[in-house]
Amino acid sequence: MEYLAKVRDTDTDRYNPMKIYIREDMIAATSVLQIRASEIRQTQINWQSYLQSQMITQRDHDFIVNLDQRGQKDLPDKNPEACADVFLNLLTHISKDNTIQYVLVLIDDILSEDKSRVKIFRNSRHGNIWQPFLNLLNRQDEFVQHMTARIIAKLACWHPQLMDKSDLNFYLSWLKDQLKMNNNDYIPSVARCLQMMLRIDEYRFAFLSVDGISTLLSILTSRVNFQVQYQLVFCLWVLTFNPLLAEKMNKFNAIPILADILSDSVKEKVTRIVLAVFRNLIEKPEDHQVAKEHCIAMVQCKVLKQLSILEQKRSDDEDIMNDVDFLNERLQASVQDLSSFDQYATEVKSGRLEWSPVHKSAKFWRENAARLNERGQELLRTLVHLLEKSRDPVVLAVACYDVGEYVRHYPRGKQTIEQLGGKQRVMYLLSHEDPNVRYEALLAVQKLMVHNWEYLGKQLEKEQIDKQAGGTAVGAKA
């Protein structure tokens, strides 16, 4: 089942719907959280025993019994102050897991029936409304944790007043850590919370500050099921509605990762959301140079090939075909304007070096070696980083070759590479298990040394000339 999800795209009105709509699959009713919630609804809580043990007041007892057992579902609207007080008292004074579970399900149902009911809790007189809920995130019971997280997302997103910064950072950090947990059955619920939170612009930057974007992309590089994959790419999509975040996105290597997902995707909804992210990465940045770089990166990652395949299939989904047409037009235009240096720079930034013709072109290196120093030696630093971090033998071999060519064609290349730690990395690769890596590392070391010998030779020649000139001058004087 699908519905149209309206996502905010303005800074002035949080609930102003976007001009662009996208179908988002609803969370399946069979999710772990939903199944457990259905079971918990069937349980019976003995509220009288809590009253007799003086764990709750008479008012608390009467309110919860009328709501829970006598079916007075309109009580929250008739008496909102009492509703907030009662539920917050229950959460803070009861310790039994199964009762806390039941109370949380009741709260979630109250909010789900009517979004405006978030004001019942947000306008409460209980001081910091967030603390009772945030405390529950530290409970051992996983259902309590994740139902609480679901409620926090609703309270944070359905009320015009934003969540406080410190509480927000704690909550987003908790969500991020849950994503990174192995074998977490509640990952779809965590992703759903983020899908809600990241629709709000102010929450997007808070997520960036807790290293959220790199976490999303890291998880997308691992094997996750298509539903989680869709949800996490959806999070990236809503993030890219902010122009600044759209400009930053590929600094986290987003385009190569998403290009791989697009290539492997067998689910139309995953294809649709990846294309939507790509479109935002071109449309949203206010810096046209960044948009151009994103286009080039997509070309480098073979996105044009995938667009061609999708074009041949001719999906019935209008969103997909509109994005395919848009991306095709923009990427084809970028190819026509692409210089050999643009191609090289994009390839290096993507981290996916291969033996493309530009590397072996002596003309390219004569004309462009010095350009590797531009933008604070960005490309050189990336090459050195690849030499240190990459596990791909082809990437390592090509990076060694490029370092050698840079040193050979740029007069101060040796000193620059040494300062960046490149020489040490190349020498380390002399013992690499792959013979091609060893060979290219050896050639690069030779170029580093030959460059030094040539410099030394020129110095000796200069000293010899100076000596001869000095001797001639003395003879003339005599």
PDB file of C-alpha atoms in Angstrom, residues 130-389:
ATOM      1  CA  TRP A 130      11.440  15.401  27.101  1.00  0.00           C
ATOM      2  CA  GLN A 131      13.230  14.029  30.160  1.00  0.00           C
ATOM      3  CA  PRO A 132      10.728  11.281  31.125  1.00  0.00           C
ATOM      4  CA  PHE A 133      10.809   9.976  27.547  1.00  0.00           C
ATOM      5  CA  LEU A 134      14.558  10.321  27.023  1.00  0.00           C
ATOM      6  CA  ASN A 135      15.147   8.390  30.269  1.00  0.00           C
ATOM      7  CA  LEU A 136      13.177   5.479  28.842  1.00  0.00           C
ATOM      8  CA  LEU A 137      15.610   5.213  25.923  1.00  0.00           C
ATOM      9  CA  ASN A 138      18.115   3.854  28.474  1.00  0.00           C
ATOM     10  CA  ARG A 139      15.837   1.022  29.629  1.00  0.00           C
ATOM     11  CA  GLN A 140      16.902  -2.553  28.905  1.00  0.00           C
ATOM     12  CA  ASP A 141      13.575  -3.503  27.299  1.00  0.00           C
ATOM     13  CA  GLU A 142      13.896  -3.008  23.536  1.00  0.00           C
ATOM     14  CA  PHE A 143      10.182  -2.484  22.932  1.00  0.00           C
ATOM     15  CA  VAL A 144      10.116   0.276  25.566  1.00  0.00           C
ATOM     16  CA  GLN A 145      13.090   1.947  23.907  1.00  0.00           C
ATOM     17  CA  HIS A 146      11.706   1.895  20.388  1.00  0.00           C
ATOM     18  CA  MET A 147       8.097   2.744  21.185  1.00  0.00           C
ATOM     19  CA  THR A 148       9.462   5.691  23.173  1.00  0.00           C
ATOM     20  CA  ALA A 149      11.588   6.743  20.196  1.00  0.00           C
ATOM     21  CA  ARG A 150       8.503   6.618  17.989  1.00  0.00           C
ATOM     22  CA  ILE A 151       6.570   8.847  20.398  1.00  0.00           C
ATOM     23  CA  ILE A 152       9.458  11.339  20.688  1.00  0.00           C
ATOM     24  CA  ALA A 153       9.557  11.681  16.888  1.00  0.00           C
ATOM     25  CA  LYS A 154       5.849  12.518  16.830  1.00  0.00           C
ATOM     26  CA  LEU A 155       6.154  15.031  19.669  1.00  0.00           C
ATOM     27  CA  ALA A 156       9.165  16.649  17.967  1.00  0.00           C
ATOM     28  CA  CYS A 157       7.677  16.817  14.469  1.00  0.00           C
ATOM     29  CA  TRP A 158       3.974  17.486  14.958  1.00  0.00           C
ATOM     30  CA  HIS A 159       4.325  20.582  17.150  1.00  0.00           C
ATOM     31  CA  PRO A 160       5.491  24.017  15.930  1.00  0.00           C
ATOM     32  CA  GLN A 161       7.950  24.443  18.820  1.00  0.00           C
ATOM     33  CA  LEU A 162      11.254  22.763  18.061  1.00  0.00           C
ATOM     34  CA  MET A 163      12.954  20.265  20.334  1.00  0.00           C
ATOM     35  CA  ASP A 164      15.672  21.749  22.584  1.00  0.00           C
ATOM     36  CA  LYS A 165      19.196  21.416  21.164  1.00  0.00           C
ATOM     37  CA  SER A 166      20.711  19.250  23.910  1.00  0.00           C
ATOM     38  CA  ASP A 167      17.703  16.907  24.012  1.00  0.00           C
ATOM     39  CA  LEU A 168      17.642  16.789  20.215  1.00  0.00           C
ATOM     40  CA  ASN A 169      21.327  15.843  19.996  1.00  0.00           C
ATOM     41  CA  PHE A 170      20.856  13.113  22.608  1.00  0.00           C
ATOM     42  CA  TYR A 171      17.882  11.666  20.714  1.00  0.00           C
ATOM     43  CA  LEU A 172      19.533  11.810  17.270  1.00  0.00           C
ATOM     44  CA  SER A 173      22.727  10.264  18.653  1.00  0.00           C
ATOM     45  CA  TRP A 174      20.655   7.457  20.141  1.00  0.00           C
ATOM     46  CA  LEU A 175      18.960   6.812  16.781  1.00  0.00           C
ATOM     47  CA  LYS A 176      22.325   6.849  15.009  1.00  0.00           C
ATOM     48  CA  ASP A 177      23.792   4.345  17.481  1.00  0.00           C
ATOM     49  CA  GLN A 178      20.776   2.069  17.031  1.00  0.00           C
ATOM     50  CA  LEU A 179      21.355   2.033  13.287  1.00  0.00           C
ATOM     51  CA  LYS A 180      24.914   0.834  13.851  1.00  0.00           C
ATOM     52  CA  MET A 181      23.888  -2.070  16.110  1.00  0.00           C
ATOM     53  CA  ASN A 182      24.242  -5.531  14.596  1.00  0.00           C
ATOM     54  CA  ASN A 183      21.145  -7.725  14.350  1.00  0.00           C
ATOM     55  CA  ASN A 184      18.805  -4.992  15.542  1.00  0.00           C
ATOM     56  CA  ASP A 185      15.260  -6.151  14.687  1.00  0.00           C
ATOM     57  CA  TYR A 186      13.953  -2.624  15.224  1.00  0.00           C
ATOM     58  CA  ILE A 187      16.025  -0.958  12.468  1.00  0.00           C
ATOM     59  CA  PRO A 188      12.898  -0.199  10.343  1.00  0.00           C
ATOM     60  CA  SER A 189      11.387   1.624  13.339  1.00  0.00           C
ATOM     61  CA  VAL A 190      14.586   3.602  13.877  1.00  0.00           C
ATOM     62  CA  ALA A 191      14.699   4.526  10.191  1.00  0.00           C
ATOM     63  CA  ARG A 192      11.048   5.570  10.348  1.00  0.00           C
ATOM     64  CA  CYS A 193      11.835   7.985  13.191  1.00  0.00           C
ATOM     65  CA  LEU A 194      14.602   9.531  11.087  1.00  0.00           C
ATOM     66  CA  GLN A 195      12.317   9.778   8.079  1.00  0.00           C
ATOM     67  CA  MET A 196      10.043  11.943  10.203  1.00  0.00           C
ATOM     68  CA  MET A 197      12.720  14.010  11.933  1.00  0.00           C
ATOM     69  CA  LEU A 198      14.736  14.893   8.828  1.00  0.00           C
ATOM     70  CA  ARG A 199      11.760  16.500   7.126  1.00  0.00           C
ATOM     71  CA  ILE A 200      12.358  19.469   9.413  1.00  0.00           C
ATOM     72  CA  ASP A 201      15.217  21.690   8.314  1.00  0.00           C
ATOM     73  CA  GLU A 202      16.523  22.590  11.758  1.00  0.00           C
ATOM     74  CA  TYR A 203      16.778  18.915  12.685  1.00  0.00           C
ATOM     75  CA  ARG A 204      18.790  18.156   9.531  1.00  0.00           C
ATOM     76  CA  PHE A 205      21.823  20.160  10.656  1.00  0.00           C
ATOM     77  CA  ALA A 206      21.660  18.615  14.116  1.00  0.00           C
ATOM     78  CA  PHE A 207      21.804  15.198  12.445  1.00  0.00           C
ATOM     79  CA  LEU A 208      24.845  16.306  10.442  1.00  0.00           C
ATOM     80  CA  SER A 209      26.557  17.452  13.659  1.00  0.00           C
ATOM     81  CA  VAL A 210      26.240  13.973  15.249  1.00  0.00           C
ATOM     82  CA  ASP A 211      27.881  12.371  12.185  1.00  0.00           C
ATOM     83  CA  GLY A 212      24.541  11.105  10.961  1.00  0.00           C
ATOM     84  CA  ILE A 213      25.080  11.371   7.198  1.00  0.00           C
ATOM     85  CA  SER A 214      28.264   9.289   7.177  1.00  0.00           C
ATOM     86  CA  THR A 215      26.473   6.715   9.347  1.00  0.00           C
ATOM     87  CA  LEU A 216      23.588   6.410   6.871  1.00  0.00           C
ATOM     88  CA  LEU A 217      25.987   5.953   3.968  1.00  0.00           C
ATOM     89  CA  SER A 218      28.149   3.489   5.877  1.00  0.00           C
ATOM     90  CA  ILE A 219      25.120   1.287   6.556  1.00  0.00           C
ATOM     91  CA  LEU A 220      24.013   1.561   2.915  1.00  0.00           C
ATOM     92  CA  THR A 221      27.343   0.050   1.837  1.00  0.00           C
ATOM     93  CA  SER A 222      26.570  -3.061   3.906  1.00  0.00           C
ATOM     94  CA  ARG A 223      23.963  -5.659   3.062  1.00  0.00           C
ATOM     95  CA  VAL A 224      20.563  -4.450   4.290  1.00  0.00           C
ATOM     96  CA  ASN A 225      17.141  -5.523   3.058  1.00  0.00           C
ATOM     97  CA  PHE A 226      15.448  -3.385   0.427  1.00  0.00           C
ATOM     98  CA  GLN A 227      12.930  -1.889   2.885  1.00  0.00           C
ATOM     99  CA  VAL A 228      15.674  -0.509   5.143  1.00  0.00           C
ATOM    100  CA  GLN A 229      17.657   0.504   2.062  1.00  0.00           C
ATOM    101  CA  TYR A 230      14.656   2.479   0.821  1.00  0.00           C
ATOM    102  CA  GLN A 231      14.114   4.131   4.193  1.00  0.00           C
ATOM    103  CA  LEU A 232      17.744   5.222   4.591  1.00  0.00           C
ATOM    104  CA  VAL A 233      17.940   6.609   1.047  1.00  0.00           C
ATOM    105  CA  PHE A 234      14.670   8.432   1.803  1.00  0.00           C
ATOM    106  CA  CYS A 235      16.496  10.079   4.729  1.00  0.00           C
ATOM    107  CA  LEU A 236      19.241  11.232   2.354  1.00  0.00           C
ATOM    108  CA  TRP A 237      16.570  12.522  -0.021  1.00  0.00           C
ATOM    109  CA  VAL A 238      14.890  14.757   2.554  1.00  0.00           C
ATOM    110  CA  LEU A 239      18.315  15.996   3.710  1.00  0.00           C
ATOM    111  CA  THR A 240      19.129  17.159   0.172  1.00  0.00           C
ATOM    112  CA  PHE A 241      16.221  19.602   0.127  1.00  0.00           C
ATOM    113  CA  ASN A 242      18.536  21.882   2.071  1.00  0.00           C
ATOM    114  CA  PRO A 243      20.908  23.504  -0.473  1.00  0.00           C
ATOM    115  CA  LEU A 244      23.896  23.498   1.877  1.00  0.00           C
ATOM    116  CA  LEU A 245      23.467  19.832   2.722  1.00  0.00           C
ATOM    117  CA  ALA A 246      22.957  19.008  -0.952  1.00  0.00           C
ATOM    118  CA  GLU A 247      26.328  20.666  -1.627  1.00  0.00           C
ATOM    119  CA  LYS A 248      28.035  18.697   1.166  1.00  0.00           C
ATOM    120  CA  MET A 249      26.517  15.313   0.378  1.00  0.00           C
ATOM    121  CA  ASN A 250      29.137  13.975  -2.019  1.00  0.00           C
ATOM    122  CA  LYS A 251      31.937  14.854   0.399  1.00  0.00           C
ATOM    123  CA  PHE A 252      30.651  11.736   2.180  1.00  0.00           C
ATOM    124  CA  ASN A 253      31.004   9.719  -1.060  1.00  0.00           C
ATOM    125  CA  ALA A 254      27.223   9.602  -1.490  1.00  0.00           C
ATOM    126  CA  ILE A 255      27.127   9.479  -5.307  1.00  0.00           C
ATOM    127  CA  PRO A 256      29.294   6.339  -5.767  1.00  0.00           C
ATOM    128  CA  ILE A 257      27.356   4.527  -3.013  1.00  0.00           C
ATOM    129  CA  LEU A 258      23.969   5.483  -4.461  1.00  0.00           C
ATOM    130  CA  ALA A 259      25.139   4.624  -7.984  1.00  0.00           C
ATOM    131  CA  ASP A 260      25.932   1.101  -6.781  1.00  0.00           C
ATOM    132  CA  ILE A 261      22.477   0.820  -5.194  1.00  0.00           C
ATOM    133  CA  LEU A 262      20.863   2.018  -8.431  1.00  0.00           C
ATOM    134  CA  SER A 263      22.847  -0.558 -10.413  1.00  0.00           C
ATOM    135  CA  ASP A 264      21.868  -3.436  -8.103  1.00  0.00           C
ATOM    136  CA  SER A 265      18.290  -2.371  -7.384  1.00  0.00           C
ATOM    137  CA  VAL A 266      15.492  -4.812  -8.194  1.00  0.00           C
ATOM    138  CA  LYS A 267      12.784  -2.847  -6.390  1.00  0.00           C
ATOM    139  CA  GLU A 268      11.133   0.055  -8.200  1.00  0.00           C
ATOM    140  CA  LYS A 269      10.674   2.106  -5.055  1.00  0.00           C
ATOM    141  CA  VAL A 270      14.423   1.949  -4.334  1.00  0.00           C
ATOM    142  CA  THR A 271      15.180   3.024  -7.905  1.00  0.00           C
ATOM    143  CA  ARG A 272      12.682   5.879  -7.598  1.00  0.00           C
ATOM    144  CA  ILE A 273      14.149   7.289  -4.392  1.00  0.00           C
ATOM    145  CA  VAL A 274      17.789   7.061  -5.588  1.00  0.00           C
ATOM    146  CA  LEU A 275      16.889   8.974  -8.758  1.00  0.00           C
ATOM    147  CA  ALA A 276      15.117  11.576  -6.614  1.00  0.00           C
ATOM    148  CA  VAL A 277      18.294  12.068  -4.542  1.00  0.00           C
ATOM    149  CA  PHE A 278      20.384  12.447  -7.717  1.00  0.00           C
ATOM    150  CA  ARG A 279      17.967  15.061  -9.015  1.00  0.00           C
ATOM    151  CA  ASN A 280      18.195  17.046  -5.784  1.00  0.00           C
ATOM    152  CA  LEU A 281      22.000  16.892  -5.883  1.00  0.00           C
ATOM    153  CA  ILE A 282      21.840  18.722  -9.215  1.00  0.00           C
ATOM    154  CA  GLU A 283      18.859  21.029  -8.629  1.00  0.00           C
ATOM    155  CA  LYS A 284      19.285  22.130  -5.024  1.00  0.00           C
ATOM    156  CA  PRO A 285      22.913  23.371  -4.726  1.00  0.00           C
ATOM    157  CA  GLU A 286      23.123  27.148  -5.133  1.00  0.00           C
ATOM    158  CA  ASP A 287      26.766  26.831  -6.214  1.00  0.00           C
ATOM    159  CA  HIS A 288      26.592  25.884  -9.901  1.00  0.00           C
ATOM    160  CA  GLN A 289      30.144  24.519  -9.801  1.00  0.00           C
ATOM    161  CA  VAL A 290      29.085  21.993  -7.149  1.00  0.00           C
ATOM    162  CA  ALA A 291      26.095  20.944  -9.268  1.00  0.00           C
ATOM    163  CA  LYS A 292      28.469  20.484 -12.205  1.00  0.00           C
ATOM    164  CA  GLU A 293      30.814  18.371 -10.077  1.00  0.00           C
ATOM    165  CA  HIS A 294      27.875  16.209  -9.009  1.00  0.00           C
ATOM    166  CA  CYS A 295      26.943  15.662 -12.665  1.00  0.00           C
ATOM    167  CA  ILE A 296      30.519  14.673 -13.496  1.00  0.00           C
ATOM    168  CA  ALA A 297      30.630  12.324 -10.493  1.00  0.00           C
ATOM    169  CA  MET A 298      27.450  10.600 -11.695  1.00  0.00           C
ATOM    170  CA  VAL A 299      28.947  10.196 -15.166  1.00  0.00           C
ATOM    171  CA  GLN A 300      32.099   8.769 -13.608  1.00  0.00           C
ATOM    172  CA  CYS A 301      30.008   6.276 -11.626  1.00  0.00           C
ATOM    173  CA  LYS A 302      28.310   4.965 -14.793  1.00  0.00           C
ATOM    174  CA  VAL A 303      24.892   6.460 -13.953  1.00  0.00           C
ATOM    175  CA  LEU A 304      24.273   7.218 -17.649  1.00  0.00           C
ATOM    176  CA  LYS A 305      24.376   3.492 -18.366  1.00  0.00           C
ATOM    177  CA  GLN A 306      21.717   2.832 -15.718  1.00  0.00           C
ATOM    178  CA  LEU A 307      19.571   5.665 -17.072  1.00  0.00           C
ATOM    179  CA  SER A 308      19.755   4.084 -20.517  1.00  0.00           C
ATOM    180  CA  ILE A 309      18.574   0.742 -19.093  1.00  0.00           C
ATOM    181  CA  LEU A 310      15.690   2.438 -17.259  1.00  0.00           C
ATOM    182  CA  GLU A 311      14.758   4.342 -20.400  1.00  0.00           C
ATOM    183  CA  GLN A 312      14.469   1.097 -22.342  1.00  0.00           C
ATOM    184  CA  LYS A 313      12.286  -0.466 -19.646  1.00  0.00           C
ATOM    185  CA  ARG A 314       9.878   2.522 -19.692  1.00  0.00           C
ATOM    186  CA  SER A 315       8.403   2.242 -16.204  1.00  0.00           C
ATOM    187  CA  ASP A 316       4.753   3.193 -15.653  1.00  0.00           C
ATOM    188  CA  ASP A 317       5.893   5.333 -12.731  1.00  0.00           C
ATOM    189  CA  GLU A 318       5.855   8.987 -13.860  1.00  0.00           C
ATOM    190  CA  ASP A 319       8.263  10.068 -11.116  1.00  0.00           C
ATOM    191  CA  ILE A 320      10.877   7.613 -12.338  1.00  0.00           C
ATOM    192  CA  MET A 321      10.597   8.552 -16.000  1.00  0.00           C
ATOM    193  CA  ASN A 322      10.581  12.307 -15.280  1.00  0.00           C
ATOM    194  CA  ASP A 323      13.758  11.956 -13.231  1.00  0.00           C
ATOM    195  CA  VAL A 324      15.362   9.721 -15.856  1.00  0.00           C
ATOM    196  CA  ASP A 325      14.691  12.354 -18.544  1.00  0.00           C
ATOM    197  CA  PHE A 326      15.976  15.186 -16.343  1.00  0.00           C
ATOM    198  CA  LEU A 327      19.147  13.357 -15.324  1.00  0.00           C
ATOM    199  CA  ASN A 328      19.844  12.173 -18.870  1.00  0.00           C
ATOM    200  CA  GLU A 329      19.671  15.731 -20.181  1.00  0.00           C
ATOM    201  CA  ARG A 330      21.883  17.201 -17.465  1.00  0.00           C
ATOM    202  CA  LEU A 331      24.480  14.430 -17.494  1.00  0.00           C
ATOM    203  CA  GLN A 332      24.758  14.398 -21.285  1.00  0.00           C
ATOM    204  CA  ALA A 333      25.288  18.165 -21.234  1.00  0.00           C
ATOM    205  CA  SER A 334      28.018  17.813 -18.611  1.00  0.00           C
ATOM    206  CA  VAL A 335      29.818  15.193 -20.718  1.00  0.00           C
ATOM    207  CA  GLN A 336      30.084  17.630 -23.621  1.00  0.00           C
ATOM    208  CA  ASP A 337      31.722  20.259 -21.377  1.00  0.00           C
ATOM    209  CA  LEU A 338      34.028  17.770 -19.714  1.00  0.00           C
ATOM    210  CA  SER A 339      37.761  18.426 -20.017  1.00  0.00           C
ATOM    211  CA  SER A 340      40.309  15.682 -19.446  1.00  0.00           C
ATOM    212  CA  PHE A 341      41.240  17.299 -16.134  1.00  0.00           C
ATOM    213  CA  ASP A 342      37.557  17.359 -15.060  1.00  0.00           C
ATOM    214  CA  GLN A 343      37.391  13.646 -15.806  1.00  0.00           C
ATOM    215  CA  TYR A 344      40.555  12.995 -13.826  1.00  0.00           C
ATOM    216  CA  ALA A 345      39.492  15.128 -10.830  1.00  0.00           C
ATOM    217  CA  THR A 346      36.098  13.424 -10.657  1.00  0.00           C
ATOM    218  CA  GLU A 347      37.652   9.992 -10.824  1.00  0.00           C
ATOM    219  CA  VAL A 348      40.065  10.779  -7.982  1.00  0.00           C
ATOM    220  CA  LYS A 349      37.328  12.286  -5.798  1.00  0.00           C
ATOM    221  CA  SER A 350      35.131   9.237  -6.359  1.00  0.00           C
ATOM    222  CA  GLY A 351      37.889   7.031  -4.950  1.00  0.00           C
ATOM    223  CA  ARG A 352      37.333   4.590  -7.823  1.00  0.00           C
ATOM    224  CA  LEU A 353      40.541   4.846  -9.789  1.00  0.00           C
ATOM    225  CA  GLU A 354      40.889   2.683 -12.867  1.00  0.00           C
ATOM    226  CA  TRP A 355      43.298   2.552 -15.803  1.00  0.00           C
ATOM    227  CA  SER A 356      41.369   5.098 -17.862  1.00  0.00           C
ATOM    228  CA  PRO A 357      43.315   6.683 -20.787  1.00  0.00           C
ATOM    229  CA  VAL A 358      43.930   9.972 -18.966  1.00  0.00           C
ATOM    230  CA  HIS A 359      46.394   8.343 -16.515  1.00  0.00           C
ATOM    231  CA  LYS A 360      48.767   7.084 -19.219  1.00  0.00           C
ATOM    232  CA  SER A 361      48.723  10.326 -21.246  1.00  0.00           C
ATOM    233  CA  ALA A 362      52.102  12.095 -21.072  1.00  0.00           C
ATOM    234  CA  LYS A 363      50.432  15.196 -22.556  1.00  0.00           C
ATOM    235  CA  PHE A 364      47.898  15.228 -19.720  1.00  0.00           C
ATOM    236  CA  TRP A 365      50.606  15.155 -17.045  1.00  0.00           C
ATOM    237  CA  ARG A 366      52.759  17.791 -18.767  1.00  0.00           C
ATOM    238  CA  GLU A 367      49.788  20.166 -18.924  1.00  0.00           C
ATOM    239  CA  ASN A 368      48.041  19.357 -15.648  1.00  0.00           C
ATOM    240  CA  ALA A 369      50.510  18.088 -13.018  1.00  0.00           C
ATOM    241  CA  ALA A 370      50.651  21.506 -11.340  1.00  0.00           C
ATOM    242  CA  ARG A 371      46.839  21.621 -11.140  1.00  0.00           C
ATOM    243  CA  LEU A 372      46.885  18.856  -8.549  1.00  0.00           C
ATOM    244  CA  ASN A 373      48.008  21.594  -6.140  1.00  0.00           C
ATOM    245  CA  GLU A 374      44.757  23.570  -6.576  1.00  0.00           C
ATOM    246  CA  ARG A 375      42.178  23.930  -3.786  1.00  0.00           C
ATOM    247  CA  GLY A 376      44.718  23.274  -1.049  1.00  0.00           C
ATOM    248  CA  GLN A 377      46.166  20.234  -2.831  1.00  0.00           C
ATOM    249  CA  GLU A 378      42.774  18.530  -2.614  1.00  0.00           C
ATOM    250  CA  LEU A 379      43.493  15.937  -5.315  1.00  0.00           C
ATOM    251  CA  LEU A 380      46.956  15.105  -3.969  1.00  0.00           C
ATOM    252  CA  ARG A 381      45.593  14.664  -0.465  1.00  0.00           C
ATOM    253  CA  THR A 382      42.893  12.373  -1.840  1.00  0.00           C
ATOM    254  CA  LEU A 383      45.499  10.260  -3.666  1.00  0.00           C
ATOM    255  CA  VAL A 384      47.551   9.891  -0.476  1.00  0.00           C
ATOM    256  CA  HIS A 385      44.375   9.020   1.457  1.00  0.00           C
ATOM    257  CA  LEU A 386      43.586   6.290  -1.089  1.00  0.00           C
ATOM    258  CA  LEU A 387      47.114   4.917  -0.755  1.00  0.00           C
ATOM    259  CA  GLU A 388      46.477   4.571   2.970  1.00  0.00           C
ATOM    260  CA  LYS A 389      42.845   3.455   3.137  1.00  0.00           C
TER     261      LYS A 389
END
